[in-house]
Tab-separated table of C-alpha atoms in Angstrom:
chain	number	residue	atom	x	y	z
A	1	MET	CA	42.448	1.913	54.595
A	2	LYS	CA	39.262	3.453	53.151
A	3	THR	CA	40.574	6.902	54.363
A	4	LYS	CA	43.890	6.321	52.714
A	5	ALA	CA	42.212	5.175	49.516
A	6	LEU	CA	40.179	8.422	49.564
A	7	ALA	CA	43.132	10.629	50.244
A	8	LEU	CA	45.032	8.805	47.390
A	9	SER	CA	42.061	9.523	45.010
A	10	ALA	CA	42.001	13.178	46.134
A	11	THR	CA	45.716	13.522	45.543
A	12	LEU	CA	45.389	11.878	41.963
A	13	ALA	CA	42.510	14.117	41.186
A	14	LEU	CA	44.500	17.127	42.139
A	15	ALA	CA	47.440	15.855	40.123
A	16	ALA	CA	45.162	15.423	37.158
A	17	THR	CA	43.690	18.973	37.701
A	18	GLY	CA	47.133	20.384	37.946
A	19	SER	CA	48.296	18.608	34.712
A	20	ALA	CA	45.290	20.032	32.955
A	21	PHE	CA	46.542	23.607	33.481
A	22	ALA	CA	49.795	22.694	32.042
A	23	GLY	CA	48.214	22.816	28.683
A	24	GLY	CA	49.100	24.144	25.233
A	25	LEU	CA	49.114	27.724	26.272
A	26	GLU	CA	51.372	27.297	29.286
A	27	ASN	CA	53.715	25.177	27.059
A	28	VAL	CA	53.945	27.725	24.283
A	29	LEU	CA	54.666	30.596	26.775
A	30	GLN	CA	57.236	28.617	28.588
A	31	ARG	CA	59.079	27.428	25.516
A	32	GLY	CA	58.853	30.893	23.704
A	33	THR	CA	58.219	29.146	20.412
A	34	LEU	CA	55.194	27.745	18.743
A	35	ASN	CA	55.410	24.380	17.281
A	36	CYS	CA	53.038	24.510	14.506
A	37	GLY	CA	51.994	21.505	12.370
A	38	THR	CA	51.627	22.162	8.727
A	39	ASP	CA	52.217	20.609	5.234
A	40	ASN	CA	55.068	21.547	3.058
A	41	THR	CA	53.654	20.165	-0.171
A	42	ALA	CA	50.303	22.114	-0.531
A	43	PRO	CA	50.878	25.269	-2.559
A	44	GLY	CA	48.776	28.176	-1.375
A	45	PHE	CA	48.331	26.518	2.037
A	46	GLY	CA	51.558	25.052	3.375
A	47	TYR	CA	54.278	24.990	1.018
A	48	LEU	CA	58.234	25.077	1.178
A	49	ASN	CA	59.342	27.490	-1.471
A	50	THR	CA	62.596	26.012	-2.887
A	51	THR	CA	63.609	29.276	-4.249
A	52	THR	CA	63.495	31.145	-0.975
A	53	SER	CA	63.772	28.118	1.382
A	54	LYS	CA	60.826	29.612	3.291
A	55	MET	CA	57.436	28.321	4.150
A	56	GLU	CA	54.516	30.055	2.603
A	57	GLY	CA	50.817	29.611	2.442
A	58	LEU	CA	47.523	30.470	4.139
A	59	ASP	CA	47.943	27.743	6.851
A	60	VAL	CA	51.483	29.025	7.364
A	61	ASP	CA	50.386	32.560	7.883
A	62	PHE	CA	47.768	31.290	10.587
A	63	CYS	CA	50.799	29.684	12.404
A	64	ARG	CA	52.655	32.947	12.206
A	65	ALA	CA	49.441	35.020	13.302
A	66	VAL	CA	49.178	32.865	16.394
A	67	ALA	CA	52.977	33.330	17.249
A	68	ALA	CA	52.565	37.080	16.808
A	69	ALA	CA	49.431	37.192	19.001
A	70	VAL	CA	50.626	34.889	21.816
A	71	LEU	CA	54.497	35.607	21.735
A	72	GLY	CA	54.592	38.929	20.121
A	73	ASP	CA	56.693	37.804	17.189
A	74	ALA	CA	55.461	36.122	14.097
A	75	ASN	CA	58.811	34.499	13.430
A	76	LYS	CA	58.759	32.485	16.692
A	77	VAL	CA	57.349	29.476	14.953
A	78	ASN	CA	58.896	26.051	14.450
A	79	PHE	CA	57.082	24.542	11.420
A	80	VAL	CA	56.713	20.891	11.903
A	81	ASN	CA	55.811	18.975	8.625
A	82	VAL	CA	52.748	16.832	9.103
A	83	THR	CA	50.918	14.470	6.689
A	84	ASP	CA	47.213	13.750	6.246
A	85	LYS	CA	48.013	10.451	8.234
A	86	SER	CA	50.236	11.958	11.042
A	87	ARG	CA	48.645	15.385	11.802
A	88	PHE	CA	46.132	14.113	14.461
A	89	THR	CA	48.841	12.062	16.316
A	90	ALA	CA	51.187	15.037	16.073
A	91	VAL	CA	48.804	17.276	18.122
A	92	GLN	CA	47.620	14.470	20.434
A	93	THR	CA	51.065	13.503	21.440
A	94	GLY	CA	52.302	17.038	22.026
A	95	GLN	CA	54.669	16.995	19.110
A	96	VAL	CA	52.853	20.221	17.954
A	97	ASP	CA	50.811	22.797	19.744
A	98	VAL	CA	48.338	23.295	16.904
A	99	VAL	CA	47.867	22.139	13.231
A	100	PHE	CA	46.963	24.299	10.403
A	101	ALA	CA	47.169	21.786	7.462
A	102	HIS	CA	44.048	22.292	5.074
A	103	THR	CA	42.135	19.815	7.269
A	104	THR	CA	38.457	19.265	6.863
A	105	LEU	CA	36.246	19.837	9.833
A	106	LYS	CA	34.242	16.681	10.451
A	107	PRO	CA	32.172	15.549	13.402
A	108	GLY	CA	34.067	12.097	13.578
A	109	ARG	CA	37.349	13.962	14.052
A	110	GLU	CA	36.136	15.758	17.133
A	111	SER	CA	34.279	12.708	18.608
A	112	ALA	CA	36.150	9.699	17.683
A	113	ILE	CA	39.751	10.947	17.028
A	114	THR	CA	39.281	13.551	19.684
A	115	VAL	CA	40.651	16.918	18.634
A	116	ASP	CA	38.936	20.278	18.831
A	117	PHE	CA	38.609	22.403	15.737
A	118	LEU	CA	39.093	26.216	15.474
A	119	PRO	CA	36.989	28.401	13.229
A	120	VAL	CA	36.933	27.441	9.469
A	121	ASN	CA	39.624	29.492	7.610
A	122	PHE	CA	38.922	28.221	4.007
A	123	TRP	CA	35.912	26.591	2.301
A	124	ASP	CA	36.823	24.041	-0.316
A	125	GLY	CA	35.396	20.974	-2.119
A	126	THR	CA	36.776	17.535	-3.005
A	127	GLY	CA	37.296	17.089	-6.742
A	128	ALA	CA	39.538	15.276	-9.395
A	129	MET	CA	42.322	16.132	-11.788
A	130	VAL	CA	43.246	14.094	-14.809
A	131	LYS	CA	45.763	14.437	-17.514
A	132	ALA	CA	44.326	16.215	-20.578
A	133	ASP	CA	45.338	13.406	-22.890
A	134	LEU	CA	43.103	11.003	-21.120
A	135	GLY	CA	40.199	12.728	-22.810
A	136	VAL	CA	37.914	12.874	-19.706
A	137	ALA	CA	35.714	15.807	-18.997
A	138	SER	CA	33.538	14.638	-16.088
A	139	ILE	CA	33.938	12.400	-13.021
A	140	LYS	CA	31.105	10.362	-14.498
A	141	ASP	CA	33.606	9.124	-17.104
A	142	LEU	CA	35.892	7.535	-14.511
A	143	ASP	CA	34.151	4.187	-14.063
A	144	GLY	CA	36.978	1.580	-14.203
A	145	ALA	CA	39.870	4.155	-14.017
A	146	ASN	CA	42.693	3.860	-11.331
A	147	LEU	CA	41.861	6.611	-8.700
A	148	CYS	CA	44.446	8.065	-6.209
A	149	THR	CA	44.367	10.161	-3.096
A	150	THR	CA	46.372	10.784	0.143
A	151	GLN	CA	46.477	8.377	3.071
A	152	GLY	CA	44.427	9.328	6.026
A	153	SER	CA	42.509	12.188	4.185
A	154	SER	CA	38.791	12.789	4.222
A	155	THR	CA	38.985	12.139	0.543
A	156	GLU	CA	39.485	8.525	1.109
A	157	ALA	CA	35.990	8.202	2.672
A	158	ALA	CA	34.565	10.523	0.005
A	159	LEU	CA	35.833	8.334	-2.668
A	160	ALA	CA	34.585	5.183	-1.088
A	161	ASN	CA	31.100	6.685	-0.801
A	162	MET	CA	31.203	7.915	-4.490
A	163	LEU	CA	32.229	4.356	-5.684
A	164	LYS	CA	29.495	2.717	-3.628
A	165	ALA	CA	26.902	5.226	-4.653
A	166	ASN	CA	27.691	4.598	-8.471
A	167	GLY	CA	28.145	0.852	-8.047
A	168	TRP	CA	31.796	1.129	-9.358
A	169	SER	CA	34.637	-1.131	-8.230
A	170	ASN	CA	37.598	1.052	-9.336
A	171	GLN	CA	41.195	0.411	-7.865
A	172	VAL	CA	41.994	3.235	-5.323
A	173	LEU	CA	45.672	3.918	-4.505
A	174	THR	CA	46.689	6.072	-1.635
A	175	TYR	CA	50.022	8.034	-1.128
A	176	GLU	CA	51.746	9.831	1.712
A	177	ASN	CA	51.470	13.318	0.533
A	178	LEU	CA	50.462	15.555	-2.295
A	179	GLU	CA	53.754	15.574	-3.938
A	180	LYS	CA	53.790	11.677	-4.269
A	181	LEU	CA	50.106	11.875	-5.308
A	182	PHE	CA	50.897	14.285	-8.174
A	183	GLY	CA	53.897	11.983	-9.130
A	184	ALA	CA	51.532	9.058	-9.324
A	185	LEU	CA	49.357	10.902	-11.821
A	186	ASN	CA	52.235	12.068	-13.829
A	187	SER	CA	53.760	8.545	-14.211
A	188	GLY	CA	50.507	7.027	-15.094
A	189	ARG	CA	50.170	4.909	-12.005
A	190	CYS	CA	46.681	6.515	-11.421
A	191	ASP	CA	44.271	8.071	-13.925
A	192	ALA	CA	42.641	10.537	-11.703
A	193	MET	CA	44.115	12.428	-8.685
A	194	PHE	CA	41.466	13.168	-5.992
A	195	THR	CA	41.908	15.767	-3.304
A	196	ASP	CA	40.668	19.255	-2.486
A	197	LYS	CA	40.013	21.371	-5.510
A	198	SER	CA	42.252	24.271	-4.224
A	199	ALA	CA	45.226	21.810	-4.097
A	200	LEU	CA	44.369	20.488	-7.527
A	201	ALA	CA	44.475	24.067	-8.858
A	202	ALA	CA	47.653	24.822	-7.137
A	203	TRP	CA	49.522	21.639	-8.485
A	204	ARG	CA	48.253	22.237	-11.925
A	205	ALA	CA	49.315	26.008	-11.807
A	206	ASN	CA	52.751	25.110	-10.452
A	207	SER	CA	53.335	22.351	-13.125
A	208	ALA	CA	55.641	22.965	-16.114
A	209	ASN	CA	52.733	22.880	-18.526
A	210	PRO	CA	49.286	23.567	-16.709
A	211	SER	CA	47.453	22.796	-19.978
A	212	ASP	CA	48.428	19.238	-19.700
A	213	TYR	CA	46.036	18.730	-16.733
A	214	VAL	CA	42.326	19.212	-16.433
A	215	VAL	CA	40.472	19.802	-13.093
A	216	LEU	CA	37.130	18.142	-13.495
A	217	PRO	CA	34.071	20.484	-12.676
A	218	GLU	CA	32.317	18.402	-10.051
A	219	ILE	CA	32.615	18.657	-6.276
A	220	ILE	CA	31.935	15.194	-4.605
A	221	GLU	CA	32.010	16.633	-1.161
A	222	LYS	CA	32.417	20.048	0.474
A	223	SER	CA	35.519	20.717	2.541
A	224	PRO	CA	35.589	23.358	5.211
A	225	PHE	CA	39.127	23.756	6.340
A	226	ALA	CA	40.106	24.529	9.924
A	227	GLY	CA	43.062	24.385	12.416
A	228	PHE	CA	42.751	21.972	15.315
A	229	VAL	CA	44.224	21.522	18.805
A	230	ALA	CA	44.303	18.578	21.197
A	231	ALA	CA	40.841	17.919	22.830
A	232	ASN	CA	39.987	19.175	26.437
A	233	ASP	CA	42.322	22.038	26.441
A	234	SER	CA	39.676	24.904	26.284
A	235	ARG	CA	42.151	27.580	27.602
A	236	TRP	CA	44.430	27.113	24.616
A	237	ARG	CA	41.565	26.436	22.217
A	238	ASN	CA	39.717	29.515	23.079
A	239	ALA	CA	42.634	31.756	22.809
A	240	LEU	CA	43.421	30.444	19.305
A	241	ARG	CA	39.667	30.534	18.284
A	242	TRP	CA	39.510	34.262	18.990
A	243	ILE	CA	42.792	35.094	17.272
A	244	SER	CA	41.343	33.346	14.151
A	245	TYR	CA	38.052	35.346	14.586
A	246	GLY	CA	40.082	38.483	15.207
A	247	LEU	CA	41.656	38.154	11.677
A	248	ILE	CA	38.355	38.016	10.094
A	249	GLU	CA	36.988	40.849	12.449
A	250	ALA	CA	39.823	43.020	11.307
A	251	GLU	CA	38.960	42.585	7.747
A	252	GLU	CA	35.257	43.323	8.484
A	253	ARG	CA	36.442	46.673	10.172
A	254	GLY	CA	38.800	47.630	7.410
A	255	ILE	CA	41.792	47.346	9.772
A	256	THR	CA	44.811	46.309	7.878
A	257	SER	CA	48.608	45.946	8.536
A	258	ALA	CA	49.041	49.276	7.018
A	259	ASN	CA	46.490	51.250	9.014
A	260	VAL	CA	46.284	49.271	12.327
A	261	ASP	CA	48.505	51.778	14.085
A	262	GLU	CA	45.997	54.581	13.123
A	263	ALA	CA	43.088	52.421	14.225
A	264	LYS	CA	44.738	51.750	17.592
A	265	ALA	CA	44.888	55.487	18.231
A	266	SER	CA	41.159	55.696	17.521
A	267	ALA	CA	38.724	57.261	20.162
A	268	ASP	CA	36.123	54.558	19.240
A	269	PRO	CA	35.729	52.491	22.310
A	270	ASN	CA	34.946	49.209	20.337
A	271	THR	CA	38.060	49.614	18.196
A	272	ARG	CA	40.268	50.449	21.266
A	273	MET	CA	39.026	47.274	23.102
A	274	PHE	CA	39.426	45.087	19.897
A	275	LEU	CA	43.016	46.159	19.476
A	276	GLY	CA	43.910	45.916	23.175
A	277	GLU	CA	44.136	49.513	24.072
A	278	ASP	CA	41.324	49.136	26.616
A	279	GLY	CA	39.546	46.149	28.129
A	280	THR	CA	40.848	42.829	29.257
A	281	PHE	CA	40.408	40.404	26.374
A	282	GLY	CA	44.116	39.416	26.271
A	283	ALA	CA	44.525	39.150	30.064
A	284	ASP	CA	41.326	37.083	30.195
A	285	PHE	CA	42.711	34.643	27.565
A	286	GLY	CA	46.083	34.565	29.231
A	287	ILE	CA	47.983	36.319	26.370
A	288	PRO	CA	49.115	39.826	25.733
A	289	LYS	CA	46.528	42.582	25.657
A	290	ASP	CA	47.429	43.615	22.088
A	291	PHE	CA	47.163	40.162	20.629
A	292	ILE	CA	44.980	41.151	17.750
A	293	TYR	CA	47.169	44.277	17.061
A	294	GLN	CA	50.325	42.253	16.834
A	295	ALA	CA	48.697	39.537	14.572
A	296	VAL	CA	47.364	42.097	12.137
A	297	LYS	CA	50.394	44.375	12.201
A	298	GLN	CA	52.748	41.519	11.569
A	299	VAL	CA	50.733	39.076	9.363
A	300	GLY	CA	47.711	41.040	8.053
A	301	ASN	CA	44.028	40.649	8.396
A	302	TYR	CA	42.169	37.648	6.874
A	303	GLY	CA	41.779	39.324	3.542
A	304	GLU	CA	45.486	40.276	3.331
A	305	ILE	CA	46.447	36.743	4.155
A	306	TYR	CA	44.072	35.401	1.372
A	307	GLU	CA	45.276	37.951	-1.101
A	308	ARG	CA	48.874	37.124	-0.429
A	309	ASN	CA	48.492	33.378	-0.821
A	310	LEU	CA	45.550	32.753	-3.026
A	311	GLY	CA	44.737	36.114	-4.726
A	312	PRO	CA	44.955	37.314	-8.233
A	313	ASP	CA	48.661	37.932	-8.183
A	314	THR	CA	49.435	34.298	-7.252
A	315	LYS	CA	49.845	31.353	-9.746
A	316	ILE	CA	46.870	29.616	-8.066
A	317	TYR	CA	44.206	32.474	-7.862
A	318	ILE	CA	41.013	31.174	-6.128
A	319	ASP	CA	38.557	34.085	-6.470
A	320	ARG	CA	36.592	34.761	-3.303
A	321	LYS	CA	33.653	36.621	-4.939
A	322	GLY	CA	30.455	34.656	-4.870
A	323	THR	CA	32.010	31.840	-2.537
A	324	PRO	CA	31.754	30.967	1.007
A	325	ASN	CA	35.318	32.349	1.353
A	326	ALA	CA	33.870	36.048	1.044
A	327	LEU	CA	33.025	38.022	4.113
A	328	SER	CA	29.362	37.563	5.207
A	329	ALA	CA	28.806	41.158	4.231
A	330	ASP	CA	29.568	40.230	0.696
A	331	GLY	CA	27.389	37.206	0.648
A	332	GLY	CA	30.049	34.676	1.939
A	333	ALA	CA	30.448	32.586	5.160
A	334	MET	CA	33.358	34.346	6.650
A	335	ILE	CA	32.107	36.072	9.855
A	336	SER	CA	33.277	36.830	13.375
A	337	PRO	CA	31.141	36.810	16.497
A	338	LEU	CA	30.693	40.265	18.387
A	339	TRP	CA	33.773	41.767	20.149
A	340	ASN	CA	32.202	43.443	23.115
């Protein structure tokens, strides 16, 4: 009996090992489409443009870059709408392969919720927006006001900490997504809308009369955004991690969607290895050898993605200069490890 029990244990262990290999990468390659979780109510990050009926935003472009790198086609993405509340379950249950949805990287989300984060793709901060006719110029003036945020967001905890630190007992209402949150501010159900300052700026800019709203100056908590995958799938996580780093590295090297073909023909050994002409980066990750070339050619480097969605030609315009979103060479926090 003991021998049979040991054999059964060994069989189960092998089965478990086998299932571990059937991870995110294998699923995406077999399916031929990336199921990417993102928001569709966050202008600048994940937003359904009702004029074009297309998804757009920085997070959306990261989904497209992964599809270009892994499948060779940035259009092979099935965008799955997730909310602040549903995003972690979506990736843990396999509904999506990865989530890019302006999600704050926090230790409890890797330890207790058990997801694995990718590199930070945007640095933000939690703040508040009020209607201008409220006559409030600072978060310090909100004692007793009705405060609102989204369900399941890190802002809920930040708000609770802020109230406790100030000894306030404000009513806090939560909503399913940013669209409903903005609606609550507009209808007067809440006095102040709390979420990431980039989202506040976006909703203000896209409103009929932006001057009707005031984004208050304070940041109550920093918010480094990053994509994430299900925990304990290092093969998939590592491939995505280096695709993300590759977009930043391409900007550092001055390689853009316009000149990447010229760079690919370069005699520089580091550039040739980076773009997959030489070396085995792609094969070692289990993805095409030219994965960075495809991502940059079809979607652009990190700077191009940023400019397209948050740059000066957009309604939102969040300046990178002097912020952590600038490249490290320019004093920011955006940097890639070495590629050699």
